[in-house]
Coordinates of C-alpha atoms and ligand atoms in Angstrom, one line a residue:
X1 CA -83.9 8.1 32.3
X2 CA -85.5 6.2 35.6
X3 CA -85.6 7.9 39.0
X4 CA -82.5 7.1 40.7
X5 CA -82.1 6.2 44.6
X6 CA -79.2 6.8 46.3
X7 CA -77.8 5.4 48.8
X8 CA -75.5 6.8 51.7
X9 CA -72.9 4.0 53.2
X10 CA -69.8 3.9 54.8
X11 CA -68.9 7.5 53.5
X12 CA -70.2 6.3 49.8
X13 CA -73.0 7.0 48.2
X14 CA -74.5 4.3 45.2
X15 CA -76.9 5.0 43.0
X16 CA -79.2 2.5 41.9
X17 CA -82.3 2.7 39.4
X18 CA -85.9 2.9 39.8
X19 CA -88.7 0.7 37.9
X20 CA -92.3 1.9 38.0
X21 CA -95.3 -0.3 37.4
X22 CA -98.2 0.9 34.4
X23 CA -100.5 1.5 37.6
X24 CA -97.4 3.9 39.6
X25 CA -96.3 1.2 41.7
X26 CA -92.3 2.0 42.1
X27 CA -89.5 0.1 43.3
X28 CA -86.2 0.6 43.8
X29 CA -83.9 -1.7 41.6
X30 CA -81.5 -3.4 44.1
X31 CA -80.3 -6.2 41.7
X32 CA -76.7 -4.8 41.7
X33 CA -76.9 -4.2 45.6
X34 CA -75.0 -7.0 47.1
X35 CA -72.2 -6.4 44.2
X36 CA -71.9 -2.4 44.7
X37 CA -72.0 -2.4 48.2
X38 CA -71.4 -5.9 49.9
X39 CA -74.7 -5.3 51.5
X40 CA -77.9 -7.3 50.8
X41 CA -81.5 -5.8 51.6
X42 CA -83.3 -7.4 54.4
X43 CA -86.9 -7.6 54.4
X44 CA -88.1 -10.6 56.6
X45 CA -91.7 -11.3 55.4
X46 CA -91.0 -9.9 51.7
X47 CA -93.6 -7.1 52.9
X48 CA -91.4 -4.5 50.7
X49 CA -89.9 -6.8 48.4
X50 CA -90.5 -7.1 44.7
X51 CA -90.0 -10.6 44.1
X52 CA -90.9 -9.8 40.0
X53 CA -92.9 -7.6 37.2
X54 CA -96.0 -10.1 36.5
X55 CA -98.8 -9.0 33.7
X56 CA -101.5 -11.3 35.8
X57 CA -102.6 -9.1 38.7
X58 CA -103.2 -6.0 39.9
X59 CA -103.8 -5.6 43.3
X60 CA -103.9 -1.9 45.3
X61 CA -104.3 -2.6 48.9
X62 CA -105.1 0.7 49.9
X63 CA -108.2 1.0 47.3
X64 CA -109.0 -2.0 47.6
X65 CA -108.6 -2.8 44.0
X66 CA -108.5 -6.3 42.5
X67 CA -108.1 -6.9 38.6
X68 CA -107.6 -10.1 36.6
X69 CA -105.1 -8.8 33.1
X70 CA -106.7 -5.4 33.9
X71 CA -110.4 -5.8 34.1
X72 CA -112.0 -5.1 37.4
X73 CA -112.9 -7.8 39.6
X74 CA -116.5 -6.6 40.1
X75 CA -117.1 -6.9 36.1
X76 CA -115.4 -10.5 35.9
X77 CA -118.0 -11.4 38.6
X78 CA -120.9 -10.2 36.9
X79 CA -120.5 -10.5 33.4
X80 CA -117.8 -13.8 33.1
X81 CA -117.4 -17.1 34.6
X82 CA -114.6 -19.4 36.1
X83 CA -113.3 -20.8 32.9
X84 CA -113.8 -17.6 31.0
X85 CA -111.3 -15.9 33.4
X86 CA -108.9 -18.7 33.4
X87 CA -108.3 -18.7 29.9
X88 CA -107.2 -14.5 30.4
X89 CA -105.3 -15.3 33.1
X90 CA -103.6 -18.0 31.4
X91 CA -103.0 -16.5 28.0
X92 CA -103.5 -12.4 28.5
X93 CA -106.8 -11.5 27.1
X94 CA -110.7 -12.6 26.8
X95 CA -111.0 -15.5 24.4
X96 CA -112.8 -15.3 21.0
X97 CA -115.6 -17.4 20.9
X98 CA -114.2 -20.1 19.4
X99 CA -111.1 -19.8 21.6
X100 CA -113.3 -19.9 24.3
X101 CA -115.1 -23.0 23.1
X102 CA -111.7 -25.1 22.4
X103 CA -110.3 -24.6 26.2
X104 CA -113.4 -25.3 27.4
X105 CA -113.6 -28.8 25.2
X106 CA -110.1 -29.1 26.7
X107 CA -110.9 -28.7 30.5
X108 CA -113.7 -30.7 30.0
X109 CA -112.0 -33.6 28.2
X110 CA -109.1 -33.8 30.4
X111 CA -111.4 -34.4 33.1
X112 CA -110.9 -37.9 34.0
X113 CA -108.2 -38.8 35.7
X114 CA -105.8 -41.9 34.8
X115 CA -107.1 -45.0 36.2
X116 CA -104.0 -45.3 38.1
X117 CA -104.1 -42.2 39.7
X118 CA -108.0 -43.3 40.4
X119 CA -106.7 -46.5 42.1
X120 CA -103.6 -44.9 44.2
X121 CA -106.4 -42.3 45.7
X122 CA -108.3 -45.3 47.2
X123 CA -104.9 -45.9 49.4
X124 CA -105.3 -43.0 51.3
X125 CA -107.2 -43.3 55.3
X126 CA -110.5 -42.5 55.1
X127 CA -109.5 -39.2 57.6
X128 CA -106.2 -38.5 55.6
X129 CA -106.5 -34.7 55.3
X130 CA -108.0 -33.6 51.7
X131 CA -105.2 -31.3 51.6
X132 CA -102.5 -34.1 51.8
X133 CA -104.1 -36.3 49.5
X134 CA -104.6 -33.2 47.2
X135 CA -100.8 -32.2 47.1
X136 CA -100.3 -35.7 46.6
X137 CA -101.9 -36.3 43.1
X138 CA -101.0 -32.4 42.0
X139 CA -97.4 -33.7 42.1
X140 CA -98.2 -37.6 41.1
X141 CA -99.6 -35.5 37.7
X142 CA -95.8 -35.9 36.9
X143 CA -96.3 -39.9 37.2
X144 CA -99.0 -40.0 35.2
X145 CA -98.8 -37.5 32.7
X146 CA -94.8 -37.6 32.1
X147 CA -95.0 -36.5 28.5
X148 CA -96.0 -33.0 30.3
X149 CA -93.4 -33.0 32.9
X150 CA -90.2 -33.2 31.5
X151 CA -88.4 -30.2 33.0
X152 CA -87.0 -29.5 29.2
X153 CA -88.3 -25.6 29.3
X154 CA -88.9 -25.6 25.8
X155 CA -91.0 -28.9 25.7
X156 CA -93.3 -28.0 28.6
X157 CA -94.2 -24.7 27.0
X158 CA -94.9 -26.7 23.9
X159 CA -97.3 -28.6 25.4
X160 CA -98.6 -26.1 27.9
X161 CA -102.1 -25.7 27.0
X162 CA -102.5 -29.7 28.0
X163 CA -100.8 -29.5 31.0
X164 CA -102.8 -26.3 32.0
X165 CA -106.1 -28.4 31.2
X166 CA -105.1 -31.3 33.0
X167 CA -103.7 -29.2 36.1
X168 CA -107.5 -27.5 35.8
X169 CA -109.7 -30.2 35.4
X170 CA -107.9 -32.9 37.1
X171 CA -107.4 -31.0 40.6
X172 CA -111.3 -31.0 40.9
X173 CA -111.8 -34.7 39.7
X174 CA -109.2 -35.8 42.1
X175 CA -110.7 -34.0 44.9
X176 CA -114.1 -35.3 44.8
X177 CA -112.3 -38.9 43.9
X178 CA -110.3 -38.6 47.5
X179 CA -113.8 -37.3 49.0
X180 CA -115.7 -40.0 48.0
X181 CA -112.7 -41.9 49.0
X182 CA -113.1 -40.9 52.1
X183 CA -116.7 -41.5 52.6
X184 CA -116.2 -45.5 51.4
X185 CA -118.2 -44.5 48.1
X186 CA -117.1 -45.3 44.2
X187 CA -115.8 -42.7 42.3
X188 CA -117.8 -41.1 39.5
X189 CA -117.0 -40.1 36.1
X190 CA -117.5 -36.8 34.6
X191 CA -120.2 -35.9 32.8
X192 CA -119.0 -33.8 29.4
X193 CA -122.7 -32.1 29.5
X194 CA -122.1 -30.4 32.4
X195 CA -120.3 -27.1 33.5
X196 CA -116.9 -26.9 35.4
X197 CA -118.7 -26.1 38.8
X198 CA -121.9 -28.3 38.1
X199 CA -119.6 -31.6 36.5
X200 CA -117.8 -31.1 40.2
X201 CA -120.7 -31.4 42.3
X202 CA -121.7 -34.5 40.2
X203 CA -118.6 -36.0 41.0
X204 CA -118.8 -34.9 44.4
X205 CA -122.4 -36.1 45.1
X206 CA -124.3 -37.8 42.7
X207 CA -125.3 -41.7 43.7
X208 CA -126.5 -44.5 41.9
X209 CA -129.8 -43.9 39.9
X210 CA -129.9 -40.5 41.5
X211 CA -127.8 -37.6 39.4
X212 CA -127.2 -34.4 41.6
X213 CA -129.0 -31.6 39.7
X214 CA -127.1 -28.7 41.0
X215 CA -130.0 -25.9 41.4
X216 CA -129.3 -22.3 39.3
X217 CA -128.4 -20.3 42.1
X218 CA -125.8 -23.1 43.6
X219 CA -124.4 -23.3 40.1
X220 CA -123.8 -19.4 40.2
X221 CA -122.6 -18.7 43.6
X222 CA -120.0 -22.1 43.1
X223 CA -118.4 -20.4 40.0
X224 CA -118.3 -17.0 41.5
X225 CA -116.3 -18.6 44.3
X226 CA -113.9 -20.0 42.0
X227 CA -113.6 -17.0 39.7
X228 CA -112.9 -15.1 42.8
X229 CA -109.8 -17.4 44.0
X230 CA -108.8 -17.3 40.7
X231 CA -105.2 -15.3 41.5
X232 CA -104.0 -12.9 43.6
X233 CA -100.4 -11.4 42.9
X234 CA -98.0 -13.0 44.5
X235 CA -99.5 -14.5 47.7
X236 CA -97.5 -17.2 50.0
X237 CA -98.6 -19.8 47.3
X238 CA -98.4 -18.4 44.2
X239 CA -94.7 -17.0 45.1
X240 CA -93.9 -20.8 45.7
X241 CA -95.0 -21.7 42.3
X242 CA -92.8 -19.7 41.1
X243 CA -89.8 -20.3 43.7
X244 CA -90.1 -24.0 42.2
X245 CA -90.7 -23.2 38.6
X246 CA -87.3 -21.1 38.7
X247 CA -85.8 -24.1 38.7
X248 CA -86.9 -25.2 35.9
X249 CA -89.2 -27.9 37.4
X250 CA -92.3 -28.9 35.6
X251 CA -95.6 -27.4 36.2
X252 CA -97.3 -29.9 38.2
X253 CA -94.2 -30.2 40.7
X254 CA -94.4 -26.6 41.1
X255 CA -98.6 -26.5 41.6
X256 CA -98.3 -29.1 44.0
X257 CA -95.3 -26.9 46.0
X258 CA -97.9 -23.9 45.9
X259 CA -100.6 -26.4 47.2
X260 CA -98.9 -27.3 50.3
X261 CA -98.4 -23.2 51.0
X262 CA -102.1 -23.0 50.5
X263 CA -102.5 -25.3 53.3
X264 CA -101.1 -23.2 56.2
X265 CA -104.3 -21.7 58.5
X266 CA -102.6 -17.7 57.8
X267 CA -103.3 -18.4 54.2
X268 CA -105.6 -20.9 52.2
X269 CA -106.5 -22.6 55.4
X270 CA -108.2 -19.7 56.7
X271 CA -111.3 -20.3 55.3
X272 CA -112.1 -23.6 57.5
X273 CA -110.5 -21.7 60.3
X274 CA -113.7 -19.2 59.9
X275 CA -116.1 -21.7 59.8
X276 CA -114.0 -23.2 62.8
X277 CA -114.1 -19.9 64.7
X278 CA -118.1 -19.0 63.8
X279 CA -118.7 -23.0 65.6
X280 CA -117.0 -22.5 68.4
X281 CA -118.4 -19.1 69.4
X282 CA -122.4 -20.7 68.4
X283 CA -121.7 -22.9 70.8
X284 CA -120.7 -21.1 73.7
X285 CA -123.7 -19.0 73.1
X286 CA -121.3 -15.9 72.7
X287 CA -122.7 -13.8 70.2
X288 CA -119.6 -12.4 69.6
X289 CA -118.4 -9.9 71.7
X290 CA -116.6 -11.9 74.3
X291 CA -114.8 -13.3 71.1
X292 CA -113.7 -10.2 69.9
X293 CA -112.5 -8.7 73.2
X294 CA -110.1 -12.3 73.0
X295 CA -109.0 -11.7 69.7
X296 CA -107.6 -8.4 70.5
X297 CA -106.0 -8.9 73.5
X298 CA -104.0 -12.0 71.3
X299 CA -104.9 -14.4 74.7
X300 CA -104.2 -18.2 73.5
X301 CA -103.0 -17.0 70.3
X302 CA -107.0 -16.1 68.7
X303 CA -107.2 -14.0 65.8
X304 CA -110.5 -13.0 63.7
X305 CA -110.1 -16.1 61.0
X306 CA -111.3 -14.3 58.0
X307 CA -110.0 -10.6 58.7
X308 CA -106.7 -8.9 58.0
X309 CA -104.1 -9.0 55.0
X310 CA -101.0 -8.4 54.1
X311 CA -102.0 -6.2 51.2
X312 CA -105.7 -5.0 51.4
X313 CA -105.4 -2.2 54.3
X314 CA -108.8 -1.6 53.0
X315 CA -111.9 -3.9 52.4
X316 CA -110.8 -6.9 50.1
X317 CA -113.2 -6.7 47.0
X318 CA -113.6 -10.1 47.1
X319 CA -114.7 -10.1 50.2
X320 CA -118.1 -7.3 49.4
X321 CA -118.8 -9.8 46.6
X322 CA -118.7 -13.3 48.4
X323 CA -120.5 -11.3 51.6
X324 CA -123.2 -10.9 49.0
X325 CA -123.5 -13.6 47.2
X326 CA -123.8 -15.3 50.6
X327 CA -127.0 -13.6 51.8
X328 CA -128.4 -13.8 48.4
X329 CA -127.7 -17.7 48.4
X330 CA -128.7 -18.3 51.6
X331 CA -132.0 -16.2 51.1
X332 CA -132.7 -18.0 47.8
X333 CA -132.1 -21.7 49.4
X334 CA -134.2 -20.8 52.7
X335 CA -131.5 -21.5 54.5
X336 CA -131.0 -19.7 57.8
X337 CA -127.9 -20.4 59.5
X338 CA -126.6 -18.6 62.5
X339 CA -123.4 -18.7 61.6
X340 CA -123.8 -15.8 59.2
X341 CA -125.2 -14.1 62.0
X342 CA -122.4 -14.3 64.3
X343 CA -120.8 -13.2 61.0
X344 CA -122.5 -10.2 60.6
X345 CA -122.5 -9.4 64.4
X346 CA -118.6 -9.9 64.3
X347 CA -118.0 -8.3 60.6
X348 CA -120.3 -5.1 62.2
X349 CA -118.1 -5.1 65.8
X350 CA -115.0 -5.2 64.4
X351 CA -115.3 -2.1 62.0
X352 CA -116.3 -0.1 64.4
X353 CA -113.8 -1.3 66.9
X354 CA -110.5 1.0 67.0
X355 CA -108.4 -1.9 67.3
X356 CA -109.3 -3.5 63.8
X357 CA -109.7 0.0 62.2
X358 CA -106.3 1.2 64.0
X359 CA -104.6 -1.9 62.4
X360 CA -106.5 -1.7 58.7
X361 CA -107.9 -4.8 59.7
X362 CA -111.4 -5.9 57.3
X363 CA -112.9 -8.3 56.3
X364 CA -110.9 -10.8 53.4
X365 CA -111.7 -13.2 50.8
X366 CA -112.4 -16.0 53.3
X367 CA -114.2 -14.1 55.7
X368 CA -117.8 -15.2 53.9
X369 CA -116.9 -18.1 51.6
X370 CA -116.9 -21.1 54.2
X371 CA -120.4 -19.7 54.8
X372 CA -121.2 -20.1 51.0
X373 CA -119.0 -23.5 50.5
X374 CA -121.0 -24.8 53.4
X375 CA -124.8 -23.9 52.0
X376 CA -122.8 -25.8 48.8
X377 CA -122.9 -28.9 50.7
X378 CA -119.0 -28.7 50.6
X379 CA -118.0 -30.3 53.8
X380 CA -115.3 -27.9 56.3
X381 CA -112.1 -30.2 55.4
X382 CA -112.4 -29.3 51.7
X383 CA -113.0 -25.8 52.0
X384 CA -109.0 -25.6 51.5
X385 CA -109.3 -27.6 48.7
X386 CA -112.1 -25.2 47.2
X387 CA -109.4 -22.5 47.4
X388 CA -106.7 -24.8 45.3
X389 CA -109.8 -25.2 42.3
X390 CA -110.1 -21.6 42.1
X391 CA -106.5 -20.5 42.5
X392 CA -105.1 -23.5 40.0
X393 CA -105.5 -21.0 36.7
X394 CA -103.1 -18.6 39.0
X395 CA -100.4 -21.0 39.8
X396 CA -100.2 -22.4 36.2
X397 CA -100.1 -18.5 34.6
X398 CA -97.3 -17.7 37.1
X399 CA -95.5 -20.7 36.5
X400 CA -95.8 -20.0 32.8
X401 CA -94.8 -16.5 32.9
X402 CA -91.4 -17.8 34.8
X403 CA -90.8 -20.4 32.1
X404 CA -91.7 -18.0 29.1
X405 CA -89.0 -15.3 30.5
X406 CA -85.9 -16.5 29.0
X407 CA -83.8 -14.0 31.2
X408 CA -85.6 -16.0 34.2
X409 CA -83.0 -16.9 37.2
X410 CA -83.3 -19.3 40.0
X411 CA -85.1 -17.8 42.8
X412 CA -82.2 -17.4 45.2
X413 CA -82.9 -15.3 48.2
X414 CA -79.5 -14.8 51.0
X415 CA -79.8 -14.2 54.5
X416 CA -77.7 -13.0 57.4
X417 CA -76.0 -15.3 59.4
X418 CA -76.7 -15.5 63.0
X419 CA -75.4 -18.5 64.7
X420 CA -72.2 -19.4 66.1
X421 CA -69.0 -18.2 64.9
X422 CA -66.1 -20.4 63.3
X423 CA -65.1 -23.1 66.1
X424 CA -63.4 -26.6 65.7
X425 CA -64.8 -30.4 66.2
X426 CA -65.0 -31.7 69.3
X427 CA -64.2 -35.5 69.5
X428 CA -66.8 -37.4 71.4
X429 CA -64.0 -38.3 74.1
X430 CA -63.7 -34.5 74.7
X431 CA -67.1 -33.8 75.4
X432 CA -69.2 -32.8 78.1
Ligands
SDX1 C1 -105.5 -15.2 52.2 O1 -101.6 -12.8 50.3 C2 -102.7 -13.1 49.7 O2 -103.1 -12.5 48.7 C3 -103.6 -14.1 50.4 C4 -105.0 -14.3 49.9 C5 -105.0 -14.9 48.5 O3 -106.0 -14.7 47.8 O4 -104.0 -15.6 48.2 O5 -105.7 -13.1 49.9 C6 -105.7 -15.3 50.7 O6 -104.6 -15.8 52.7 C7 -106.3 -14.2 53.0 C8 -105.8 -14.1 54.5 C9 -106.4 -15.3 55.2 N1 -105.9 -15.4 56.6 C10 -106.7 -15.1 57.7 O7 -107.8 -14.6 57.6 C11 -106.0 -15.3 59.0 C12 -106.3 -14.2 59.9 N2 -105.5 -13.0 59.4 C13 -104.2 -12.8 60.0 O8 -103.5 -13.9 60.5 C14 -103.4 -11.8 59.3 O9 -104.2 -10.7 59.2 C15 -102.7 -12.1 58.0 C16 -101.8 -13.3 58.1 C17 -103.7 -12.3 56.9 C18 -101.8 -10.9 57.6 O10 -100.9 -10.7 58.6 P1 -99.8 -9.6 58.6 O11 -100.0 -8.6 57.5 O12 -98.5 -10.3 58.7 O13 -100.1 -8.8 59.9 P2 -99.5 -9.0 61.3 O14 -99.6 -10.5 61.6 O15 -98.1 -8.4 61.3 O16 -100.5 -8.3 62.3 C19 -100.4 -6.8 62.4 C20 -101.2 -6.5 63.7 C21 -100.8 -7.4 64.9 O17 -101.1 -6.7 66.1 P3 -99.9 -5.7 66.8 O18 -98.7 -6.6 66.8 O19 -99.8 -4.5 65.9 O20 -100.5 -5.4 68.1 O21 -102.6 -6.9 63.5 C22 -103.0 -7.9 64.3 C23 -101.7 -8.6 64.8 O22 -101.9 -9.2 66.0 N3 -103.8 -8.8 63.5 C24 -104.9 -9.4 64.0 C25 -105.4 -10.1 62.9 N4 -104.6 -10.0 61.8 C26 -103.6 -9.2 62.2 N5 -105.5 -9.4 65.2 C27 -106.7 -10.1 65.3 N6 -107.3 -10.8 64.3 C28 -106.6 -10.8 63.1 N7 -107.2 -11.5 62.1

C-alpha cells in the first residue's frame, strides 16, 4: 500500500495516495482532488506539479544529474553520438547494430524535403526570423506528408518510425533551406555520405564547386551539441508537445506547437540572448563586473542569459560538458574570441557572488553553446534553431509516449476565477 497524504479541510480530512518515481521522486496523487473536496491544487508555474510519469528523462536538480533512458549524460557524450541517442530516446534502449544502421538509413533518406515545401521556404523575407519560418514548415509537415498526419491514434503509431525520421531529418534540411533562403543563395541537397551533423553543415554552407569539408573537431563538438539538447523532462516545450498531442493531434502539429515554446528568450531563446549579452558588454569595454552588479539589482529588466533554472539548483551537467568542449574547440581551431573571456570572467564572478549562490543560480545548458555554435560558423539567429535539431528526438518520444498510453486524457488544467462577478448587458444607449 502507497503512502497516503491527508488532507485537513473544512473540519474534514481526505486521504489521497502517493506515487514514487524508480529514482524516490514522490508525489502526491491529487487526481481525485477537485471531486473529494471541491478544491483544485494551484501551482502557477507548474514548479510542484506532476504533469505525468515519463520513462525518457531523468533529471535531479539538486545533483545535478541528467540521464537519457537511464544512462548518464557524461557517458552518452563520450561514448555515443546524436543519432545513436535519438534512437533510445525514441524507442527505450541502445540500438543493435543493425537497428542502429536501419534508423540511421532512415534519417538520412528522409532528408530531402518535398519540392513544395522547398519552393514555399523561398516565400519567406529574407530577415523573417529562422524561428518563424522553422515553426512554419514543422507544422506544414502535415501538408506535405499527410499520410503521417492523420490524427487517427492508431495510424500515426503505425507509421511512427517515418514520421520520427522525417520530423528528424527534415527540421535540419528545412533550416539551412530557410538560411540560405535568407542569404539569396540555392538550396542544396543532402549528401547520403555524410553524417547527420556534417550532411547539415553541407547544406548550410557548401557553394558551387566548393563542398564544405567540416574539419574533425567541428564534426564532434556539432554532434555533442545536439546530443546534449537532445531532451530534458518536461521543459516549457516539451510539456507543449504533449499539451497538443493529448488531443490527439498529429506529431508534426504538436512539434511545431513545442517549436514556438522554444522560441521564448526564458527558454530556447536564451542561447542567442548569451551571445547577445557577451556583445553588448565587449563593447562597452565592461569586463563584466558592472554587468553583473546590473543583473542583480534586476535594473531594466537584465538577467545573466545563460544562468539559472527551474530545476538544476546545482550546475547543469550540460553545461560542464559544452563549457569544455568550447575551450577545447576553440583551442583546437586557434580561435581566440573574447567573448569566452567575458564568459569566464562572468561564469567565475557570479559563483562566488552571494547573490547567484543565495539563489542556486549556475551556469545552464546555453551558458557556453552560443560560444560553440558561433566557432561552428552558425550565425546568432539560428542558434534557436540549433536548439529545435537537438531537442526534435525529445518532442517526438514525448509525443509518442502520450499517443502509446491508451488511458491518455486531454491535458486539461482549471484555474480560479478572478474577474468580475455575474452582471447584466448594458445596451449601448445606456452607456457611459
Ligand atoms: C533552458 O526547463 C528546462 O529544462 C529548460 C532547458 C531545456 O533543456 O529545455 O534546460 C533549457 O531553457 C535553460 C534556461 C535558459 N534561460 C536562461 O538562461 C534565461 C536566464 N535565466 C532565467 O530567466 C531563469 O533563471 C529561468 C527562467 C531559467 C528560471 O527561472 P525561475 O526558476 O522561474 O526563477 P525565478 O525567475 O523565479 O527567479 C528566482 C530569483 C529571482 O530573484 P528574487 O525575486 O528571488 O530576488 O532568481 C533571480 C530572479 O530575479 N534570477 C536571476 C536569474 N535567474 C533567476 N537573476 C539574474 N540572472 C538570472 N539569470
Amino acid at each position: 500500500m502507497s503512502k497516503q497524504a491527508v488532507l485537513k479541510l473544512d473540519d474534514n480530512e481526505f486521504a489521497f495516495p502517493t506515487i514514487e518515481g524508480v529514482e524516490d521522486e514522490k508525489a502526491v496523487d491529487f487526481r481525485s482532488l477537485r471531486s473529494t473536496t471541491g478544491y483544485v491544487a494551484y501551482d502557477e508555474g507548474y514548479g510542484n506539479t506532476g504533469s505525468c510519469q515519463s520513462e525518457i528523462t531523468f533529471i535531479d536538480g539538486e545533483a545535478g544529474i541528467l540521464r537519457y533512458r537511464g544512462i548518464p549524460i557524461e557517458q552518452l557524450a563520450e561514448q555515443s553520438d546524436f543519432l545513436e541517442s535519438s534512437y533510445m530516446i525514441l524507442y527505450g534502449d541502445l540500438p543493435s547494430q543493425s537497428q542502429l544502421h536501419e534508423f540511421r538509413s532512415r534519417v538520412r533518406d528522409n532528408a530531402a524535403v518535398s519540392p513544395l515545401m522547398a519552393e514555399a521556404l523561398k516565400g519567406f523575407a529574407a530577415d523573417a526570423p529562422p524561428m518563424g519560418v522553422l515553426g512554419s514548415m514543422l507544422g506544414a509537415l502535415s501538408c506535405y506528408n499527410p499520410e503521417l498526419a492523420t490524427n487517427d491514434r492508431a495510424v500515426d503509431l503505425e507509421n511512427f518510425d517515418q514520421a520520427a525520421a522525417v520530423a528528424i531529418a527534415q527540421t535540419a534540411t528545412a533550416a539551412a533551406l530557410a538560411f540560405r533562403s535568407s542569404q539569396g543563395k540555392e538550396g542544396n541537397a543532402p549528401d547520403p555520405s555524410l553524417s547527420f551533423g556534417d550532411n547539415f553543415l553541407h547544406l548550410m554552407f557548401s557553394e558551387k564547386g566548393q563542398p564544405y569539408e567540416a574539419i574533425p573537431e567541428v564534426s564532434r563538438a556539432l554532434d555533442l551539441m545536439l546530443l546534449l539538447h537532445a531532451d530534458h523532462e518536461q521543459n516549457c516545450s516539451t510539456s507543449t508537445v504533449r499539451m497538443v498531442a493529448s488531443g490527439g493531434a498529429n506529431l508534426f502539429a504538436s512539434v511545431a506547437a513545442g517549436s514556438a515554446a522554444l522560441w521564448g528568450p526564458a527558454h530556447g531563446g536564451a542561447n542567442m540572448a548569451v551571445i547577445k549579452m557577451l556583445e553588448e558588454i565587449r563593447a562597452s569595454g565592461d569586463d563584466g563586473s558592472s554587468f553583473i552588479e546590473e543583473a542583480k539589482s534586476g535594473q531594466s529588466g537584465k538577467r545573466l542569459m545563460g544562468f539559472g533554472h527551474r530545476v538544476y539548483k546545482n550546475f547543469d551537467p550540460r553545461a560542464k560538458i559544452i563549457g569544455k568542449a568550447c575551450e577545447e574547440l576553440l583551442d583546437k581551431m586557434g580561435i581566440d574570441d573574447p567573448c569566452l573571456d567575458i564568459a569566464r570572467n562572468l561564469e567565475q564572478a557570479a559563483l562566488a557572488d552571494d547573490y547567484f549562490v543565495s539563489r542556486n543560480l549556475y551556469p545552464n545548458v546555453d551558458f557556453y553553446s552560443g560560444i560553440v555554435l558561433r566557432a561552428l560558423g552558425i550565425p546568432a539567429d539560428m542558434f534557436t534553431v540549433m536548439f529545435a535539431i537537438g531537442r526534435m528526438p525529445g518532442w517526438v518520444a514525448n509525443w509518442r509516449e502520450i499517443a502509446m498510453n491508451p488511458k491518455m486524457k486531454i491535458n486539461r488544467p482549471r484555474q480560479i476565477y478572478q474577474g468580475p462577478a455575474l452582471r447584466d448587458y448594458v445596451p449601448m444607449e445606456s452607456r457611459g
